[in-house]
Each structure stands twice: as structure tokens, then as C-alpha cells.
Amino acid sequence: MVDKIELHADRLSRVNQALEAEDFATIEALLAELEPAEIAILLESLPHDDRALVWARVSRDDDGEVLLHVHDEARASLLEDMDSEEIVAATEGMDSTDLAELIELLPEDVGDDVLRAMDAQQRLRVETMLAYDEDTAGRLMHVDTVSVRADVELEVVQRYLRFQGDAVPENTDMVMVVDREGVFVGRLPLARLVTRDQELTVAEVMDTEVDTIPATMSAHDVASLFETHDLVSAPVVDDDGRLLGRVTIDDVVDIIRGEADHTLMNMAGLDEEEDLFAPVLPSARRRAVWLGINLLTAFLAAWVIGLFQGTLEKIVALAVLMPIVASMGGIAGSQTLTLTIRGLALGQIGKSNSRWLLNKEMGIAAINGVIWALVVAVIAYLWFGNPMIGAVIGAALVINMLAAGIAGILVPLTLKRMGIDPALSGAVILTTVTDVVGFMSFLGLATLFLL
Amino acid sequence: MVDKIELHADRLSRVNQALEAEDFATIEALLAELEPAEIAILLESLPHDDRALVWARVSRDDDGEVLLHVHDEARASLLEDMDSEEIVAATEGMDSTDLAELIELLPEDVGDDVLRAMDAQQRLRVETMLAYDEDTAGRLMHVDTVSVRADVELEVVQRYLRFQGDAVPENTDMVMVVDREGVFVGRLPLARLVTRDQELTVAEVMDTEVDTIPATMSAHDVASLFETHDLVSAPVVDDDGRLLGRVTIDDVVDIIRGEADHTLMNMAGLDEEEDLFAPVLPSARRRAVWLGINLLTAFLAAWVIGLFQGTLEKIVALAVLMPIVASMGGIAGSQTLTLTIRGLALGQIGKSNSRWLLNKEMGIAAINGVIWALVVAVIAYLWFGNPMIGAVIGAALVINMLAAGIAGILVPLTLKRMGIDPALSGAVILTTVTDVVGFMSFLGLATLFLL
């Protein structure tokens, strides 16, 4: 077990060696041992040409699940190599939740082929799920729940379950209780079913204090709910309270992982679906946009410096020192920004405490600004032998760190209020502020006091 | 349900209003309605003085669970306000997994008090868990599993479970199967227990293809295993294969969330346990260290610029344009760095494909370098009327973006090989590279070709 994990890198190098030697038997043998999720990681670790070669050797039984485990961009590269027939074959044996997810990701005509290939009951289930928006509980839920009435005895429930046999999903840990109209009234954990007196009725034993989830609830809210209420599974209901299915924590894990990933990647101007092993050209094109946006910022900073060309010509030491002011502001600001973005994601920041937070960050900026300003001022004085240069850079540093603290709070809060993801654009705006304020204050003060 | 989530900010402002009005009855009524995890978020959203006031009003029954849900630093602030007796009272009714986690976080003497207050069986369980290192499966596991022998009939298992009654944990979804020595041999999902013919023996029905987890496995590896194998729960065994307990996916969720958080916060030089509402002084002290490290980087960049004072004195336009070269390198580098750090975390990067990746990033850097170099060169030429300035900044930009691409791959890979977290120090080292290479190449080329 442990070995399997430790050896992921080894596995990859074995595949690479086999690819070089064109030894496909070894690759097939290796793939046969792996779980779909492991095959997905392996495929994502390969450049596209090699990926296609390995993908062709993945067993048909695993195809569908592998497709679900890879990121969007890598999935597109895999689907390119399959015709409609192969895709339909890959979906055999997948459950309706996975099918709905996959169909949404397929080209429309291929998705229709997949739907047509299902039996009537399965198609109905999948179409019910597809009627809900992407990223809602209606899409996350599993519809193969077992439900019973409240007025029967536990013994009867047991007989019913034995009668159902294999139709009861392996991972069932509770039976749902519904009324005549299919409205959810409670649930009966299997642990209760088997430990209680069998002559009791479901109503006497069932759990009625259950958090139900409307099918239209967003995936993000579902994840929050699972986290704050420590849920393992929850029933999904329609507007009239009728039971539709249930969401379980293992589906929620993917959402949690995806959201964290989203913040990390967005802060660097990347898409979380980015394929690490995509070819050079499309990757270059995507990243070019972000570089272009940042270039505007850089030119704005250059323009500010350009305003002070006269000053710089007279005191070249300013050109040497000015990046320090901008850089320290940038670092301090990005710390505050990251804390604020995380606080917003965790729901810790509201209107009523943002004022307090702003004061706190300004306090921190003032303290650290003054401390590091003194250090920088002394070094600048010793370096260039001019005490006024030290005084000017110290003052500029304090000003820029205060600006960084304020921007680190206000920029993400404002973006959030405008409905813009603060992780994506927060860093660019913050850098613009700290560059402009940094160069402006340092060169401006120098112009006033040093010339 | 949805309302509860939407209203978190409202809840916070109600609490703040009540605090201002010193209306503690309202606060107590609100707290009584909330789950421990929600109380934890609320407490983390308050400055320390207010936090203490609200904390004093949390019901004793919730105290222990709230303590587990808050981050380390916030927890320390809550524990400050409790004496040993109150802490012992708070631990009543907590399960052994939670108790082991909490004891580890308490001051030693308080932890001993908590241990002494338990009954003998509970203490034995907790001490067994505490014998394992922090962040291992031995600490994550729940030890209250129900186990049976393989040779009994399902009917007998059902009678045994009914006899056990409330001693069977509510969330049990499977019974563990062990031999005479307590060695794990398989597991029997409750769904199978209730759907199969009751005269079959456990051996005929049980699931033997089970991933077992050694108690010493790291929490990180446990999380990977759950993700790659799509597990919902897994048995934990000792070196001899004897069953110790089980880990369930809801415990793994916290690890996954924590790891993602760790990367995000570390990339800004922050600790993921940082308390957003900590007082100013300790926060300022912690962040000062990171600023100091970055100041060294900034001075290194200044020193490089200082080498070219003579050149800058003659052509002041260079001072105006030089931040553009450093900034574009920094942005390009941080994109590659983020992708590499995520690739390492997902296990996508090994020795055998890092070479390919390096070539890819150099390809992207070359393409984007040349494109943006042309743009910058034209603008610089138009701005300062000197075609050579355009040529020099363009060349420097290409050089710096190539350096950024190479450093974005090699810095995290090298740090990882040295056992250092690439998320924490990667960004500082990368910025140092792009600043030094950027200023050096731009001012160096200018000195060679423009003077």
C-alpha cells in the first residue's frame, strides 16, 4: 500500500522507459494493476503524444472512470483520440451521477449517442439530473437511494432489503423514509436497523433531525454545509420536499479540493484546469494574456518613474534604491491580500468586522513599516553617505506599507462586492497600487527634499 | 438551510450589535442554535476581546467540539480563558479520536488532567492513539469498530449487533472481520449483511479485497490513498496486520483542506494556522520575519543596480524602464512556479518527465518572451526615441523570461529534493532570480551597447 504511493515516480519512469523501448506489453500489464484515478494521474504526467499511446492501452472498463478523474483540459486531449462508439462503450457500467457529469463534458452529438445507448430507466435518471444546473446539488446527488415508509416494522424493512438484493447499492449506509407523496420524512441508518428491536416501526427508530439539501443549492454551499455540520451524507429534495437522491461526502471532497486549487491557480493568473503537459503553443497563448495585463501595470509604474527623470538624473542613488520601496510594499500587501482572500473564503469577514480588520492591518503596517524603514534608512545612509536619502526612503517605505495594508483589505472586499473573484485580479491590482505608491512617494519626497 | 449559509455575515453583524449593546441574552440564544463548526467560524471572526466575551457564553456541551474546529492560534486564545477544570468538563462526551487530537494541543498538565478524568477503557483507547506520531493514520483512526469472526452466519452477526445495541456507533457502515489473533481478514458492509441470505457465513459474503492502512502511514499518504482509490473508509492495522480501527473520509477531508490551505498561505510566507483577528503585535512580529527575508532579496537587486550607476547616470531612461524587465520575469516565473508546485503536490512530476517540462516551459518563455519583447521594444523606442534602447530591453526581456521559466521548474524541484517545502521558499528564491537576472541583463546589455 505505502509502496504504491512511494513508487508513483518510479511507475512514471517505468512507463517512460517502456515508451522509449516501444514495449507496450509492459505498459498494458502496469495499467491493468492501477485504479482509474492512478491511471488519470499517470496520463496527466505525460506529454500529449505519449499520452495518446498509453491511453490507447487503457482497458475499456476503466476508460469512463479515467475520463472523470482527469482535469478538463487533459480530458479534451483524451477524447480527441476516441470516436463516438468508443466513448459510448466506455460509459457502460457507470452510475447515473458519473454519466451526467461526463455527458455535460462531451460534445453535444456524442452526449446524445451516450444517452441513446442507455436503458430507459437509466436515461430517465440521467435526464433528471441534467435538468439541474451544473454545480448544483441536483448534479452531485446519487439517485439510487433505497426508500421505505415510516409505518412498517424493522423486520419488514429487512425482508424488503433482502428481496431487493443486489439492487441495493453496496455503499448504502442508510435507508430513506418517505411518505405516500415521496416527501422525505426521515432516515434510518442501517446501524439502527440492525441494532434495534425488530418489532419497532421505522417511525419509532428513524432520525428526523436531518439537514435536507434543495436540489438547486450550489455545490459551494453544499460543501460549506457538509463542513460546518460535519455531515457524511444528506438527502436531496425538490421544492416540495420530495426525495430525489442523496449527496455523500466523497463527492464533496472533489468540490473542496477544486475550490482550494482554484484560489491557488487564480492567484497566479492560471486556470485550475490547466494541463501541465499541454503542448507549448496553446499554453503560451493562454499565459500571454496574463503577461499582457501585467505589462500594463509595469508600464504604469514606468510612467510614474518617468515623471521624475529630472530628479533621477541628479541623484542616481534613487534609481538604485527605488525597487526596495516597491518590493517591500508588494510583499506586505500580498500577505494581507492572501489572508483576506482566505478569510472571505472561510466566511470570516463581514461588513461588521472589516473595519476592525482594516485598523489591525494598518497597525501591523505601521509597526513593520517603521521597523524596516529604520533598517533601510541606516543602510541607505551608510551606502550613499547622505542622511536625507535615508530619511526619504524610510518615509516612503512607511507610506507604501500603509498603502499595501489598506489595499490588501479593500481591494479583495471591493472585488468581492462587485462579484469579481478576488483571487484572480486581486494580485494585479495590489501590485499596481504598491508600485505606483512606492515609486511616487519615494521619488516625490526625494524631489521635494533632496533637490 | 440555504438561508443559514447566506446569513453568516448577518449573524456576525447581529453578534457585533449585541456586543455593542452588551445584550448577552441575544448572543446566548444565537449560540444555542448553531453547530460547533459554525460557532468556531463566528469566534474566529471576532477580535480577541469580543471573542472572549462570546466564548464565555458558549454552552459547555459544545466547548470541546468548538475547540477542535478552530485553527491552532485561535484555539490558544480560547484556552487562555479556561481553567483546567473547565477544559476537563468540555471534553465530556467527546470520542477518543477527538480527545487524542485535543490532548495533544493542550498544555501537558491540562492534558494529564483530561486523561485522568476518563474511564479506564477510554483512557486506554486514547493512550493507544497517542502512542502514534502526530499526523499518522494511528491518530486519525476511530477505534470504536465492531468486529466479528469469519465462520459465523449472518443471522448470528445480526443477533450479536442487536445484543450490542447502543454500543454500535451510529455511523457504522460495515463490520470488520478478524481472525482469532485479531488480524484483519475482510469486512462486511451492512448493506451486504441485510441484503444477503441470512444462512450464509460471513466468509462467504465478506469483502476481502480491501486496502488496509498501516497505523504509521502519514496523514498525507492516507489522503492520497483515499483520493486515488476513491475510498470512503479503510481499516487501520498494526505491523502484524491486527485491526486497530478505521479511518473514514470525513477525517480525510480536514487533511485535504489543510494541505491546500498550507500551500496557499505558505506562498505568501504565512502560517496556515494564522489567526485573522489576532492582536496587532504578535501578527506584526510574525510577518516581520518574512519582510526581513524579502528585504535581503531587495537589497541584492539594489546592489546589482548599483553596479551600473555609471550607466544610469548617462542614460536615465534605463532607470525608468528597468522595473518592466524585472516585473515581467517575476510574473512569468510565478506562473511556472505555481504549476510546478501543484504538479508536485498531485504527483504528476517525476525525474523522467521533468526534462520534458523544462523544455516546454523554455518554449513558452521563448514565445512569450519574443512577443512581449517586441511590444516593449517598440513602446520604449517611441517613448525615448532611441532604437537601441528598444533592442536592449527586448533582449533583456527574452533572457529574463527564459531564466524565469528555468527557475520556475528547477527551484521547486531542487527544494523538494532537499526536503524543503517549495511553497514556502520558492517564491522568494524565484523573485531573487528574476530581479537579479532582469536588472543585470538589461543594465549589462545597455552598458555594452548604449555607452
JSON list of C-alpha atoms in Angstrom, two decimals, chain B residues 11-12 25 135-136 147 179 251 275 321 333 357 360 373 420:
[
{"chain": "B", "resi": 11, "resn": "ARG", "atom": "CA", "xyz": [-25.21, 36.53, 12.02]},
{"chain": "B", "resi": 12, "resn": "LEU", "atom": "CA", "xyz": [-21.84, 38.14, 12.54]},
{"chain": "B", "resi": 25, "resn": "ALA", "atom": "CA", "xyz": [-29.15, 37.11, 26.09]},
{"chain": "B", "resi": 135, "resn": "ASP", "atom": "CA", "xyz": [-0.20, 13.25, 11.51]},
{"chain": "B", "resi": 136, "resn": "THR", "atom": "CA", "xyz": [-0.25, 9.47, 11.11]},
{"chain": "B", "resi": 147, "resn": "SER", "atom": "CA", "xyz": [-15.64, -6.85, 14.63]},
{"chain": "B", "resi": 179, "resn": "ASP", "atom": "CA", "xyz": [-9.31, -13.95, 13.00]},
{"chain": "B", "resi": 251, "resn": "ASP", "atom": "CA", "xyz": [-11.49, 12.80, 8.74]},
{"chain": "B", "resi": 275, "resn": "ASP", "atom": "CA", "xyz": [-5.49, 33.96, 13.29]},
{"chain": "B", "resi": 321, "resn": "LEU", "atom": "CA", "xyz": [12.35, 51.06, -17.96]},
{"chain": "B", "resi": 333, "resn": "GLY", "atom": "CA", "xyz": [8.22, 32.82, -13.20]},
{"chain": "B", "resi": 357, "resn": "LEU", "atom": "CA", "xyz": [8.65, 20.01, -18.67]},
{"chain": "B", "resi": 360, "resn": "LYS", "atom": "CA", "xyz": [8.16, 23.03, -22.54]},
{"chain": "B", "resi": 373, "resn": "ALA", "atom": "CA", "xyz": [9.82, 41.89, -26.10]},
{"chain": "B", "resi": 420, "resn": "ILE", "atom": "CA", "xyz": [12.26, 21.93, 1.86]}
]
